[in-house]
mmCIF file of C-alpha atoms and ligand atoms in Angstrom:
data_model
loop_
_atom_site.group_PDB
_atom_site.id
_atom_site.type_symbol
_atom_site.label_atom_id
_atom_site.label_comp_id
_atom_site.label_asym_id
_atom_site.label_seq_id
_atom_site.Cartn_x
_atom_site.Cartn_y
_atom_site.Cartn_z
ATOM 1 C CA MET A 235 -18.849 -19.852 3.430
ATOM 2 C CA SER A 236 -17.352 -16.856 4.671
ATOM 3 C CA ILE A 237 -17.563 -15.812 7.982
ATOM 4 C CA PRO A 238 -19.352 -12.377 8.491
ATOM 5 C CA LEU A 239 -16.943 -9.515 9.527
ATOM 6 C CA LYS A 240 -17.168 -8.321 13.156
ATOM 7 C CA ASN A 241 -15.418 -5.052 12.124
ATOM 8 C CA ASP A 242 -16.542 -3.757 8.694
ATOM 9 C CA HIS A 243 -15.613 0.080 9.414
ATOM 10 C CA LEU A 244 -12.925 0.033 6.768
ATOM 11 C CA LEU A 245 -15.307 -1.359 4.060
ATOM 12 C CA ARG A 246 -17.978 0.879 5.207
ATOM 13 C CA ALA A 247 -15.677 4.066 5.030
ATOM 14 C CA LEU A 248 -14.284 2.835 1.652
ATOM 15 C CA ARG A 249 -17.878 2.916 0.474
ATOM 16 C CA ARG A 250 -18.348 6.285 2.081
ATOM 17 C CA GLU A 251 -21.006 4.984 4.103
ATOM 18 C CA PRO A 252 -21.129 6.406 7.909
ATOM 19 C CA VAL A 253 -19.367 4.915 10.745
ATOM 20 C CA ASP A 254 -19.166 5.603 14.373
ATOM 21 C CA THR A 255 -15.523 5.793 14.628
ATOM 22 C CA THR A 256 -12.959 6.494 11.885
ATOM 23 C CA PRO A 257 -11.036 3.190 10.650
ATOM 24 C CA VAL A 258 -7.560 3.213 10.910
ATOM 25 C CA TRP A 259 -4.417 1.192 9.899
ATOM 26 C CA VAL A 260 -0.759 2.090 9.184
ATOM 27 C CA MET A 261 1.218 1.617 6.187
ATOM 28 C CA ARG A 262 3.878 -0.939 7.206
ATOM 29 C CA GLN A 263 2.229 -1.750 10.427
ATOM 30 C CA ALA A 264 4.177 -5.088 10.475
ATOM 31 C CA GLY A 265 7.920 -4.304 10.362
ATOM 32 C CA ARG A 266 11.039 -3.391 11.808
ATOM 33 C CA TYR A 267 9.679 -1.164 14.660
ATOM 34 C CA LEU A 268 8.231 -4.040 16.214
ATOM 35 C CA PRO A 269 10.643 -6.260 18.407
ATOM 36 C CA GLU A 270 8.410 -9.452 17.568
ATOM 37 C CA TYR A 271 8.783 -8.819 13.760
ATOM 38 C CA ARG A 272 12.244 -8.451 14.157
ATOM 39 C CA ALA A 273 12.509 -11.884 16.135
ATOM 40 C CA THR A 274 10.203 -13.715 13.372
ATOM 41 C CA ARG A 275 12.380 -12.224 10.633
ATOM 42 C CA ALA A 276 15.506 -13.462 12.482
ATOM 43 C CA LYS A 277 13.961 -16.709 12.853
ATOM 44 C CA ALA A 278 13.217 -16.968 9.003
ATOM 45 C CA GLY A 279 16.892 -15.875 8.011
ATOM 46 C CA SER A 280 15.994 -13.268 5.557
ATOM 47 C CA PHE A 281 13.086 -10.819 4.486
ATOM 48 C CA MET A 282 12.163 -13.024 1.322
ATOM 49 C CA ALA A 283 12.443 -16.284 3.509
ATOM 50 C CA LEU A 284 9.646 -14.655 5.725
ATOM 51 C CA ALA A 285 7.569 -13.327 2.846
ATOM 52 C CA THR A 286 7.505 -16.804 0.895
ATOM 53 C CA ASN A 287 6.699 -18.568 4.084
ATOM 54 C CA PRO A 288 2.614 -18.428 4.392
ATOM 55 C CA GLU A 289 2.668 -19.350 7.994
ATOM 56 C CA LEU A 290 5.482 -16.802 9.009
ATOM 57 C CA ALA A 291 3.972 -14.202 6.868
ATOM 58 C CA CYS A 292 0.587 -14.843 8.694
ATOM 59 C CA GLU A 293 2.197 -14.647 11.879
ATOM 60 C CA VAL A 294 3.595 -11.014 11.143
ATOM 61 C CA THR A 295 0.615 -9.629 9.422
ATOM 62 C CA LEU A 296 -1.341 -10.429 12.818
ATOM 63 C CA GLN A 297 1.421 -9.046 15.235
ATOM 64 C CA PRO A 298 0.201 -5.466 15.100
ATOM 65 C CA LEU A 299 -3.342 -6.366 15.610
ATOM 66 C CA GLU A 300 -2.249 -8.081 18.855
ATOM 67 C CA ARG A 301 -0.996 -4.707 20.328
ATOM 68 C CA TYR A 302 -3.499 -2.187 18.587
ATOM 69 C CA GLU A 303 -7.060 -1.988 18.144
ATOM 70 C CA LEU A 304 -6.343 -1.620 14.131
ATOM 71 C CA ASP A 305 -9.564 -1.760 11.836
ATOM 72 C CA ALA A 306 -7.562 -3.670 8.942
ATOM 73 C CA ALA A 307 -4.709 -6.362 8.510
ATOM 74 C CA ILE A 308 -2.767 -5.852 5.451
ATOM 75 C CA LEU A 309 -0.928 -8.796 3.945
ATOM 76 C CA PHE A 310 2.687 -9.240 4.736
ATOM 77 C CA SER A 311 4.617 -9.441 1.403
ATOM 78 C CA ASP A 312 6.292 -6.744 -0.641
ATOM 79 C CA ILE A 313 5.608 -5.223 -3.937
ATOM 80 C CA LEU A 314 8.803 -6.488 -5.555
ATOM 81 C CA THR A 315 7.538 -10.048 -5.522
ATOM 82 C CA ILE A 316 6.115 -9.675 -9.214
ATOM 83 C CA PRO A 317 9.751 -8.704 -10.780
ATOM 84 C CA ASP A 318 11.068 -11.431 -8.482
ATOM 85 C CA ALA A 319 8.539 -14.042 -9.997
ATOM 86 C CA MET A 320 9.565 -12.698 -13.400
ATOM 87 C CA GLY A 321 13.130 -14.005 -12.620
ATOM 88 C CA LEU A 322 15.081 -10.620 -11.770
ATOM 89 C CA GLY A 323 16.625 -12.204 -8.765
ATOM 90 C CA LEU A 324 15.434 -10.188 -5.857
ATOM 91 C CA SER A 325 17.694 -10.022 -2.752
ATOM 92 C CA PHE A 326 17.422 -7.655 0.520
ATOM 93 C CA ALA A 327 20.792 -6.962 2.065
ATOM 94 C CA GLN A 328 20.496 -6.673 5.901
ATOM 95 C CA GLY A 329 19.887 -2.822 6.548
ATOM 96 C CA GLU A 330 20.070 -2.151 2.779
ATOM 97 C CA GLY A 331 17.394 -1.670 0.090
ATOM 98 C CA PRO A 332 16.249 -4.212 -2.529
ATOM 99 C CA GLN A 333 18.604 -5.291 -5.429
ATOM 100 C CA PHE A 334 18.130 -7.116 -8.462
ATOM 101 C CA ALA A 335 20.564 -9.259 -9.988
ATOM 102 C CA HIS A 336 19.195 -8.836 -13.367
ATOM 103 C CA PRO A 337 17.950 -5.448 -14.085
ATOM 104 C CA VAL A 338 16.013 -4.629 -17.160
ATOM 105 C CA ARG A 339 17.803 -2.194 -19.569
ATOM 106 C CA THR A 340 17.556 -3.527 -23.164
ATOM 107 C CA ARG A 341 14.519 -4.631 -25.575
ATOM 108 C CA ALA A 342 15.691 -8.146 -25.395
ATOM 109 C CA ASP A 343 15.348 -7.911 -21.282
ATOM 110 C CA VAL A 344 11.712 -6.482 -21.872
ATOM 111 C CA GLU A 345 10.797 -9.116 -24.427
ATOM 112 C CA ARG A 346 11.899 -11.752 -22.025
ATOM 113 C CA LEU A 347 9.386 -10.970 -19.534
ATOM 114 C CA GLY A 348 5.931 -12.511 -19.129
ATOM 115 C CA VAL A 349 3.163 -12.367 -16.673
ATOM 116 C CA PRO A 350 3.827 -14.621 -13.966
ATOM 117 C CA ASP A 351 1.705 -17.504 -13.111
ATOM 118 C CA MET A 352 -0.386 -16.519 -9.790
ATOM 119 C CA GLU A 353 -0.711 -20.127 -8.814
ATOM 120 C CA GLY A 354 2.616 -21.023 -9.656
ATOM 121 C CA GLU A 355 5.575 -18.389 -9.058
ATOM 122 C CA LEU A 356 3.174 -16.512 -6.818
ATOM 123 C CA ARG A 357 1.503 -19.082 -5.132
ATOM 124 C CA TYR A 358 2.903 -18.241 -1.972
ATOM 125 C CA VAL A 359 1.234 -15.050 -1.795
ATOM 126 C CA MET A 360 -2.252 -16.383 -2.492
ATOM 127 C CA ASP A 361 -1.426 -19.141 0.074
ATOM 128 C CA ALA A 362 -0.603 -16.377 2.787
ATOM 129 C CA VAL A 363 -3.834 -14.559 1.917
ATOM 130 C CA ARG A 364 -5.713 -17.680 2.537
ATOM 131 C CA VAL A 365 -3.824 -18.578 5.968
ATOM 132 C CA ILE A 366 -4.426 -14.946 7.158
ATOM 133 C CA ARG A 367 -8.249 -14.892 6.165
ATOM 134 C CA ARG A 368 -8.607 -18.142 8.026
ATOM 135 C CA GLU A 369 -6.502 -16.922 11.143
ATOM 136 C CA LEU A 370 -8.295 -13.373 11.121
ATOM 137 C CA ALA A 371 -11.723 -15.588 11.453
ATOM 138 C CA GLY A 372 -13.687 -12.113 10.404
ATOM 139 C CA ARG A 373 -11.909 -9.870 12.891
ATOM 140 C CA VAL A 374 -11.140 -7.140 10.378
ATOM 141 C CA PRO A 375 -10.882 -7.245 6.688
ATOM 142 C CA LEU A 376 -7.661 -8.216 4.945
ATOM 143 C CA ILE A 377 -5.972 -5.623 2.325
ATOM 144 C CA GLY A 378 -4.079 -6.950 -0.364
ATOM 145 C CA PHE A 379 -1.732 -4.918 -2.430
ATOM 146 C CA SER A 380 0.807 -4.486 -5.400
ATOM 147 C CA GLY A 381 3.099 -1.998 -6.489
ATOM 148 C CA SER A 382 1.930 0.146 -9.375
ATOM 149 C CA PRO A 383 3.581 -0.697 -12.684
ATOM 150 C CA TRP A 384 5.486 2.570 -12.764
ATOM 151 C CA THR A 385 7.116 2.029 -9.293
ATOM 152 C CA LEU A 386 7.786 -1.477 -10.376
ATOM 153 C CA ALA A 387 9.652 -0.418 -13.387
ATOM 154 C CA CYS A 388 11.755 2.005 -11.500
ATOM 155 C CA TYR A 389 13.179 -0.721 -9.287
ATOM 156 C CA MET A 390 13.344 -3.293 -12.381
ATOM 157 C CA VAL A 391 15.147 -0.745 -14.571
ATOM 158 C CA GLU A 392 17.258 0.781 -12.019
ATOM 159 C CA GLY A 393 18.176 -2.593 -10.388
ATOM 160 C CA GLU A 394 17.935 -1.177 -6.957
ATOM 161 C CA GLY A 395 16.408 1.997 -5.048
ATOM 162 C CA SER A 396 17.627 5.297 -6.031
ATOM 163 C CA ARG A 397 17.092 8.841 -5.125
ATOM 164 C CA ASP A 398 16.005 10.026 -8.608
ATOM 165 C CA PHE A 399 15.368 6.764 -10.703
ATOM 166 C CA ALA A 400 17.211 8.468 -13.403
ATOM 167 C CA THR A 401 17.879 5.240 -15.279
ATOM 168 C CA ALA A 402 14.104 4.424 -15.347
ATOM 169 C CA LYS A 403 13.088 8.019 -16.296
ATOM 170 C CA ALA A 404 16.031 7.697 -19.025
ATOM 171 C CA MET A 405 14.273 4.950 -20.580
ATOM 172 C CA CYS A 406 10.879 6.949 -20.883
ATOM 173 C CA TRP A 407 12.393 9.863 -22.689
ATOM 174 C CA ASN A 408 15.030 7.601 -24.979
ATOM 175 C CA GLU A 409 12.681 4.679 -25.626
ATOM 176 C CA PRO A 410 9.271 5.391 -25.034
ATOM 177 C CA ALA A 411 8.073 2.549 -27.057
ATOM 178 C CA LEU A 412 10.156 0.007 -24.762
ATOM 179 C CA ALA A 413 9.095 1.754 -21.633
ATOM 180 C CA HIS A 414 5.408 1.090 -22.443
ATOM 181 C CA GLN A 415 6.104 -2.322 -23.555
ATOM 182 C CA LEU A 416 7.363 -2.995 -19.839
ATOM 183 C CA LEU A 417 4.645 -1.012 -18.223
ATOM 184 C CA ASP A 418 1.993 -2.693 -20.297
ATOM 185 C CA THR A 419 3.576 -6.183 -19.326
ATOM 186 C CA LEU A 420 3.455 -4.896 -15.607
ATOM 187 C CA ALA A 421 -0.148 -3.605 -15.896
ATOM 188 C CA ARG A 422 -1.517 -7.026 -17.133
ATOM 189 C CA SER A 423 0.649 -8.609 -14.183
ATOM 190 C CA VAL A 424 -0.493 -6.310 -11.666
ATOM 191 C CA ALA A 425 -4.351 -6.855 -12.707
ATOM 192 C CA ALA A 426 -3.958 -10.794 -12.782
ATOM 193 C CA TYR A 427 -1.829 -10.287 -9.329
ATOM 194 C CA LEU A 428 -4.751 -8.260 -7.552
ATOM 195 C CA SER A 429 -7.594 -10.591 -8.942
ATOM 196 C CA ALA A 430 -5.832 -13.740 -7.658
ATOM 197 C CA GLN A 431 -5.717 -11.982 -4.166
ATOM 198 C CA ALA A 432 -9.253 -10.944 -4.221
ATOM 199 C CA ALA A 433 -9.795 -14.792 -5.315
ATOM 200 C CA ALA A 434 -7.975 -16.026 -2.351
ATOM 201 C CA GLY A 435 -9.753 -13.567 -0.112
ATOM 202 C CA ALA A 436 -8.479 -10.112 -0.022
ATOM 203 C CA GLN A 437 -11.231 -7.795 0.843
ATOM 204 C CA ALA A 438 -9.736 -4.589 -0.294
ATOM 205 C CA LEU A 439 -6.868 -3.869 -2.785
ATOM 206 C CA MET A 440 -4.257 -1.357 -2.521
ATOM 207 C CA ILE A 441 -1.871 -0.158 -5.394
ATOM 208 C CA PHE A 442 1.265 1.525 -4.028
ATOM 209 C CA ASP A 443 2.648 3.957 -6.726
ATOM 210 C CA THR A 444 5.630 5.261 -4.109
ATOM 211 C CA TRP A 445 7.578 7.124 -7.251
ATOM 212 C CA GLY A 446 4.754 8.540 -9.373
ATOM 213 C CA GLY A 447 5.336 11.724 -7.748
ATOM 214 C CA MET A 448 8.936 12.025 -9.127
ATOM 215 C CA LEU A 449 7.249 12.586 -12.626
ATOM 216 C CA GLY A 450 6.077 15.765 -14.281
ATOM 217 C CA PRO A 451 2.575 16.053 -14.909
ATOM 218 C CA SER A 452 2.468 15.079 -18.554
ATOM 219 C CA ALA A 453 4.665 12.134 -17.712
ATOM 220 C CA TYR A 454 2.729 11.071 -14.733
ATOM 221 C CA ARG A 455 -0.205 10.877 -16.831
ATOM 222 C CA GLU A 456 1.471 8.829 -19.816
ATOM 223 C CA PHE A 457 3.901 6.508 -17.595
ATOM 224 C CA SER A 458 2.094 6.027 -14.299
ATOM 225 C CA LEU A 459 -1.721 7.165 -14.232
ATOM 226 C CA ARG A 460 -2.655 5.511 -17.483
ATOM 227 C CA TYR A 461 -1.258 2.076 -16.320
ATOM 228 C CA MET A 462 -3.297 2.254 -12.899
ATOM 229 C CA ALA A 463 -6.400 3.174 -14.828
ATOM 230 C CA GLN A 464 -5.917 0.093 -17.043
ATOM 231 C CA ILE A 465 -5.699 -2.119 -13.812
ATOM 232 C CA ALA A 466 -8.575 -0.518 -12.452
ATOM 233 C CA ASP A 467 -10.684 -1.122 -15.686
ATOM 234 C CA ALA A 468 -9.526 -4.613 -15.710
ATOM 235 C CA LEU A 469 -10.543 -5.307 -12.271
ATOM 236 C CA LYS A 470 -13.912 -3.811 -12.916
ATOM 237 C CA SER A 471 -14.782 -6.567 -15.335
ATOM 238 C CA ASP A 472 -12.990 -9.336 -13.315
ATOM 239 C CA ALA A 473 -15.309 -11.830 -11.550
ATOM 240 C CA HIS A 474 -13.289 -11.848 -8.276
ATOM 241 C CA ALA A 475 -12.409 -8.245 -8.062
ATOM 242 C CA ARG A 476 -15.141 -6.362 -9.275
ATOM 243 C CA GLU A 477 -16.894 -6.020 -5.926
ATOM 244 C CA VAL A 478 -13.693 -5.279 -3.906
ATOM 245 C CA PRO A 479 -12.682 -1.678 -3.201
ATOM 246 C CA LEU A 480 -9.419 -0.560 -4.934
ATOM 247 C CA ILE A 481 -7.328 2.332 -3.259
ATOM 248 C CA LEU A 482 -4.564 3.953 -5.412
ATOM 249 C CA PHE A 483 -1.539 5.769 -3.669
ATOM 250 C CA SER A 484 0.599 8.040 -5.742
ATOM 251 C CA LYS A 485 2.948 9.540 -3.250
ATOM 252 C CA GLY A 486 3.608 13.205 -4.074
ATOM 253 C CA ALA A 487 0.906 13.421 -6.555
ATOM 254 C CA ASN A 488 -1.582 15.270 -4.952
ATOM 255 C CA ALA A 489 -1.804 17.748 -7.984
ATOM 256 C CA HIS A 490 -3.491 14.907 -9.935
ATOM 257 C CA LEU A 491 -6.090 13.717 -7.309
ATOM 258 C CA ALA A 492 -9.205 14.752 -9.266
ATOM 259 C CA GLU A 493 -7.804 12.642 -12.496
ATOM 260 C CA MET A 494 -6.955 9.538 -10.306
ATOM 261 C CA ALA A 495 -10.536 9.807 -8.863
ATOM 262 C CA ARG A 496 -11.576 9.293 -12.324
ATOM 263 C CA THR A 497 -10.062 6.149 -12.663
ATOM 264 C CA GLY A 498 -13.253 4.279 -10.995
ATOM 265 C CA CYS A 499 -11.212 3.566 -8.095
ATOM 266 C CA ALA A 500 -12.921 3.508 -4.321
ATOM 267 C CA ALA A 501 -10.219 5.407 -2.621
ATOM 268 C CA LEU A 502 -7.049 7.743 -2.887
ATOM 269 C CA GLY A 503 -4.117 7.377 -0.446
ATOM 270 C CA VAL A 504 -3.054 10.916 0.443
ATOM 271 C CA ASP A 505 0.338 12.130 1.743
ATOM 272 C CA TRP A 506 1.087 14.703 4.251
ATOM 273 C CA THR A 507 1.673 17.665 2.052
ATOM 274 C CA ILE A 508 -1.727 18.404 1.509
ATOM 275 C CA ASP A 509 -4.886 19.238 3.786
ATOM 276 C CA LEU A 510 -7.336 16.585 3.757
ATOM 277 C CA ALA A 511 -10.063 19.459 3.391
ATOM 278 C CA ASP A 512 -8.481 20.507 0.070
ATOM 279 C CA ALA A 513 -8.246 16.959 -1.189
ATOM 280 C CA ARG A 514 -11.580 16.175 -0.608
ATOM 281 C CA GLU A 515 -12.709 19.256 -2.366
ATOM 282 C CA ALA A 516 -10.320 18.194 -5.329
ATOM 283 C CA VAL A 517 -12.101 14.875 -5.738
ATOM 284 C CA SER A 518 -15.603 16.641 -4.826
ATOM 285 C CA GLY A 519 -16.254 14.124 -2.252
ATOM 286 C CA LYS A 520 -16.309 11.184 -5.142
ATOM 287 C CA VAL A 521 -14.153 8.790 -3.709
ATOM 288 C CA ALA A 522 -12.880 8.029 0.101
ATOM 289 C CA LEU A 523 -9.514 9.322 1.129
ATOM 290 C CA GLN A 524 -6.743 7.261 2.954
ATOM 291 C CA GLY A 525 -4.307 9.320 5.084
ATOM 292 C CA ASN A 526 -2.391 11.557 5.865
ATOM 293 C CA LEU A 527 -0.355 12.107 8.925
ATOM 294 C CA ASP A 528 3.168 12.988 8.440
ATOM 295 C CA PRO A 529 4.915 9.664 9.501
ATOM 296 C CA VAL A 530 7.810 11.499 11.336
ATOM 297 C CA VAL A 531 4.930 12.733 13.809
ATOM 298 C CA LEU A 532 5.257 9.349 15.432
ATOM 299 C CA ARG A 533 8.994 10.477 16.668
ATOM 300 C CA ALA A 534 7.367 13.315 18.500
ATOM 301 C CA ASN A 535 5.865 12.883 22.079
ATOM 302 C CA PRO A 536 2.347 11.354 22.788
ATOM 303 C CA GLU A 537 0.704 14.763 23.292
ATOM 304 C CA VAL A 538 1.883 16.254 19.886
ATOM 305 C CA ILE A 539 0.936 12.848 18.233
ATOM 306 C CA ARG A 540 -2.658 13.251 19.660
ATOM 307 C CA ARG A 541 -2.879 16.738 18.568
ATOM 308 C CA GLU A 542 -1.348 16.166 14.952
ATOM 309 C CA VAL A 543 -4.173 13.270 15.130
ATOM 310 C CA ARG A 544 -6.879 15.650 15.900
ATOM 311 C CA ARG A 545 -5.581 18.166 13.321
ATOM 312 C CA VAL A 546 -6.146 15.298 10.323
ATOM 313 C CA LEU A 547 -9.565 14.330 11.311
ATOM 314 C CA ASP A 548 -10.798 18.124 11.892
ATOM 315 C CA SER A 549 -9.295 18.647 8.402
ATOM 316 C CA TYR A 550 -11.431 15.572 6.889
ATOM 317 C CA GLY A 551 -14.506 16.793 9.028
ATOM 318 C CA ASN A 552 -17.503 15.157 9.817
ATOM 319 C CA HIS A 553 -18.047 13.488 6.555
ATOM 320 C CA PRO A 554 -18.140 9.819 5.534
ATOM 321 C CA GLY A 555 -15.546 8.237 3.594
ATOM 322 C CA HIS A 556 -12.076 8.676 5.623
ATOM 323 C CA VAL A 557 -9.755 6.000 6.622
ATOM 324 C CA PHE A 558 -6.967 7.451 8.826
ATOM 325 C CA ASN A 559 -3.481 6.214 7.620
ATOM 326 C CA LEU A 560 -0.053 7.736 7.672
ATOM 327 C CA GLY A 561 0.974 9.415 4.471
ATOM 328 C CA HIS A 562 3.970 6.976 4.150
ATOM 329 C CA GLY A 563 5.052 3.946 5.783
ATOM 330 C CA VAL A 564 5.914 3.922 9.409
ATOM 331 C CA THR A 565 9.582 4.038 10.015
ATOM 332 C CA PRO A 566 11.913 1.509 11.856
ATOM 333 C CA GLU A 567 13.006 3.689 14.705
ATOM 334 C CA VAL A 568 9.271 4.614 15.942
ATOM 335 C CA ASP A 569 8.737 3.780 19.507
ATOM 336 C CA PRO A 570 5.753 1.001 19.364
ATOM 337 C CA GLU A 571 4.029 2.789 22.090
ATOM 338 C CA HIS A 572 3.487 5.859 19.776
ATOM 339 C CA VAL A 573 1.636 3.690 17.300
ATOM 340 C CA LYS A 574 -0.700 3.193 20.200
ATOM 341 C CA VAL A 575 -1.421 6.366 21.100
ATOM 342 C CA LEU A 576 -2.250 7.090 17.397
ATOM 343 C CA VAL A 577 -4.700 4.561 16.892
ATOM 344 C CA ASP A 578 -6.517 4.911 20.351
ATOM 345 C CA GLU A 579 -6.750 8.660 19.500
ATOM 346 C CA VAL A 580 -8.174 8.202 16.125
ATOM 347 C CA HIS A 581 -11.104 6.253 17.459
ATOM 348 C CA ALA A 582 -11.593 8.482 20.751
ATOM 349 C CA TYR A 583 -11.447 11.743 19.004
ATOM 350 C CA SER A 584 -13.311 10.634 15.737
ATOM 351 C CA ARG A 585 -16.052 9.703 18.087
ATOM 352 C CA VAL A 586 -16.281 13.099 19.752
ATOM 353 C CA LEU A 587 -16.344 14.477 16.120
ATOM 354 C CA ARG A 588 -19.453 12.526 15.093
ATOM 355 C CA ALA A 589 -21.296 13.472 18.236
ATOM 356 C CA ALA A 590 -20.420 17.279 17.472
HETATM 357 O O1 CP3 B 1575 2.318 -2.324 4.962
HETATM 358 C C1 CP3 B 1575 2.768 -3.475 5.498
HETATM 359 O O2 CP3 B 1575 2.520 -3.648 6.742
HETATM 360 C C2 CP3 B 1575 2.601 -4.666 4.459
HETATM 361 C C3 CP3 B 1575 3.953 -4.913 4.063
HETATM 362 C C4 CP3 B 1575 4.550 -3.982 2.824
HETATM 363 C C5 CP3 B 1575 5.965 -4.294 3.141
HETATM 364 N N1 CP3 B 1575 6.612 -3.348 1.979
HETATM 365 C C6 CP3 B 1575 7.032 -4.856 3.811
HETATM 366 C C7 CP3 B 1575 8.375 -4.723 3.818
HETATM 367 C C8 CP3 B 1575 4.189 -3.443 2.199
HETATM 368 C C9 CP3 B 1575 2.750 -2.636 1.741
HETATM 369 C C10 CP3 B 1575 5.293 -2.756 1.446
HETATM 370 C C11 CP3 B 1575 5.502 -1.875 -0.033
HETATM 371 C C12 CP3 B 1575 6.461 -1.651 -0.539
HETATM 372 N N2 CP3 B 1575 7.792 -2.058 -0.722
HETATM 373 C C13 CP3 B 1575 6.542 -0.152 -1.012
HETATM 374 C C14 CP3 B 1575 5.642 0.724 -1.428
HETATM 375 C C15 CP3 B 1575 5.177 1.503 0.020
HETATM 376 C C16 CP3 B 1575 6.450 2.402 0.288
HETATM 377 O O3 CP3 B 1575 6.855 2.256 1.414
HETATM 378 O O4 CP3 B 1575 6.704 3.258 -0.368
HETATM 379 C C17 CP3 B 1575 8.114 -0.136 -1.875
HETATM 380 C C18 CP3 B 1575 8.652 0.942 -2.393
HETATM 381 C C19 CP3 B 1575 8.562 -1.405 -1.404
HETATM 382 C C20 CP3 B 1575 10.062 -1.809 -1.631
HETATM 383 C C21 CP3 B 1575 10.938 -2.062 -0.605
HETATM 384 N N3 CP3 B 1575 10.801 -3.180 0.407
HETATM 385 C C22 CP3 B 1575 11.903 -1.397 0.089
HETATM 386 C C23 CP3 B 1575 12.480 -0.259 -0.727
HETATM 387 C C24 CP3 B 1575 12.274 -2.190 1.081
HETATM 388 C C25 CP3 B 1575 13.664 -1.767 1.829
HETATM 389 C C26 CP3 B 1575 13.707 -0.680 2.577
HETATM 390 C C27 CP3 B 1575 12.665 -0.531 3.859
HETATM 391 O O5 CP3 B 1575 11.795 0.165 3.689
HETATM 392 O O6 CP3 B 1575 12.664 -1.415 4.559
HETATM 393 C C28 CP3 B 1575 11.473 -3.028 1.226
HETATM 394 C C29 CP3 B 1575 11.552 -4.198 2.358
HETATM 395 C C30 CP3 B 1575 10.645 -4.642 3.350
HETATM 396 N N4 CP3 B 1575 9.383 -4.529 2.606
HETATM 397 C C31 CP3 B 1575 10.520 -4.450 4.686
HETATM 398 C C32 CP3 B 1575 9.292 -4.647 4.972
HETATM 399 C C33 CP3 B 1575 8.684 -4.929 6.227
HETATM 400 C C34 CP3 B 1575 11.699 -4.455 5.435
HETATM 401 C C35 CP3 B 1575 12.528 -5.588 5.322
HETATM 402 C C36 CP3 B 1575 13.310 -6.060 6.360
HETATM 403 O O7 CP3 B 1575 12.846 -6.704 7.293
HETATM 404 O O8 CP3 B 1575 14.701 -5.920 6.526
#
């Protein structure tokens, strides 16, 4: 028996139903800008030790909810858990980005990859979902997530973060069949991963396609969008995930919002380089939108933060189907008090907007 949700604003907004205040959560809301996160991470010893320990992952998932009136929790994990489970040897050096000991470069490397066992190598993720759902006790919904096949392939082929992911892109041009084989294995893995998270208790699912916007229009359709659509289709006929709203976020891909909306997803994440009014028009109000404050606004003073929050809410207007968020993750140097200013202003001003 699952406990009824005390705050279902996120799920209502994702279904484009009216809500009295706009729901808000923040990408990377559990992270290094919070001193209590840094303390738990130090106790765990490393990022992966933290992410693979369900009790500690639950602890850091709940930390931002203790400070702020957030309308959702997001599973504390990382998009690179899938390639790690595929045996690529993930590590995060302190203060640096992710690194793989065994990047994917050759046909043999791609052929070695299989869909990981969701209750085997990735059981720690599903256990974290179950523990977090229990501890949330219906306070707010829990969002599960995955990276997109394209964004995962970027890290897997490159072996680490990169400004242009030129090695991964070169594979698409030089060996398209190999790139497609890799992306198909990843799409099947992501669909199984999201389905397992839904079965474990995730109440919304999000795909982070952080590097989709690096591709030109036809390459975006061929190497990124097509595989997210494959996942959306698979989830539509999945017993666990069928009723769970799916949010797609391709950063830097605002030119493709209309096509993305046709995948059958419930919502699109939107970065800060487009007005939400224009984004709404692009999708003809057919999906909900999530975004889109520039994360760097959080480094401005509280008055500016409130003004920019109101600007985003005004841009969406008094219509159903808006989930307030940043246009990308909160960064480590942000003052935690500024996040409180943001969350409180979203609730206060959206209430005014509804009444107008
Ligand atoms: O949003 C949340 O609060 C949930 C947790 C979450 C993390 N990573 C925790 C994390 C989520 C949703 C992610 C997604 C993720 N991870 C993405 C897609 C979204 C985005 O931000 O573009 C990407 C590209 C990654 C890959 C990744 N993980 C990088 C590049 C890094 C290192 C650089 C960085 O931003 O810290 C990570 C590590 C990571 N993932 C940290 C956290 C809190 C920091 C690790 C630490 O504590 O040192």
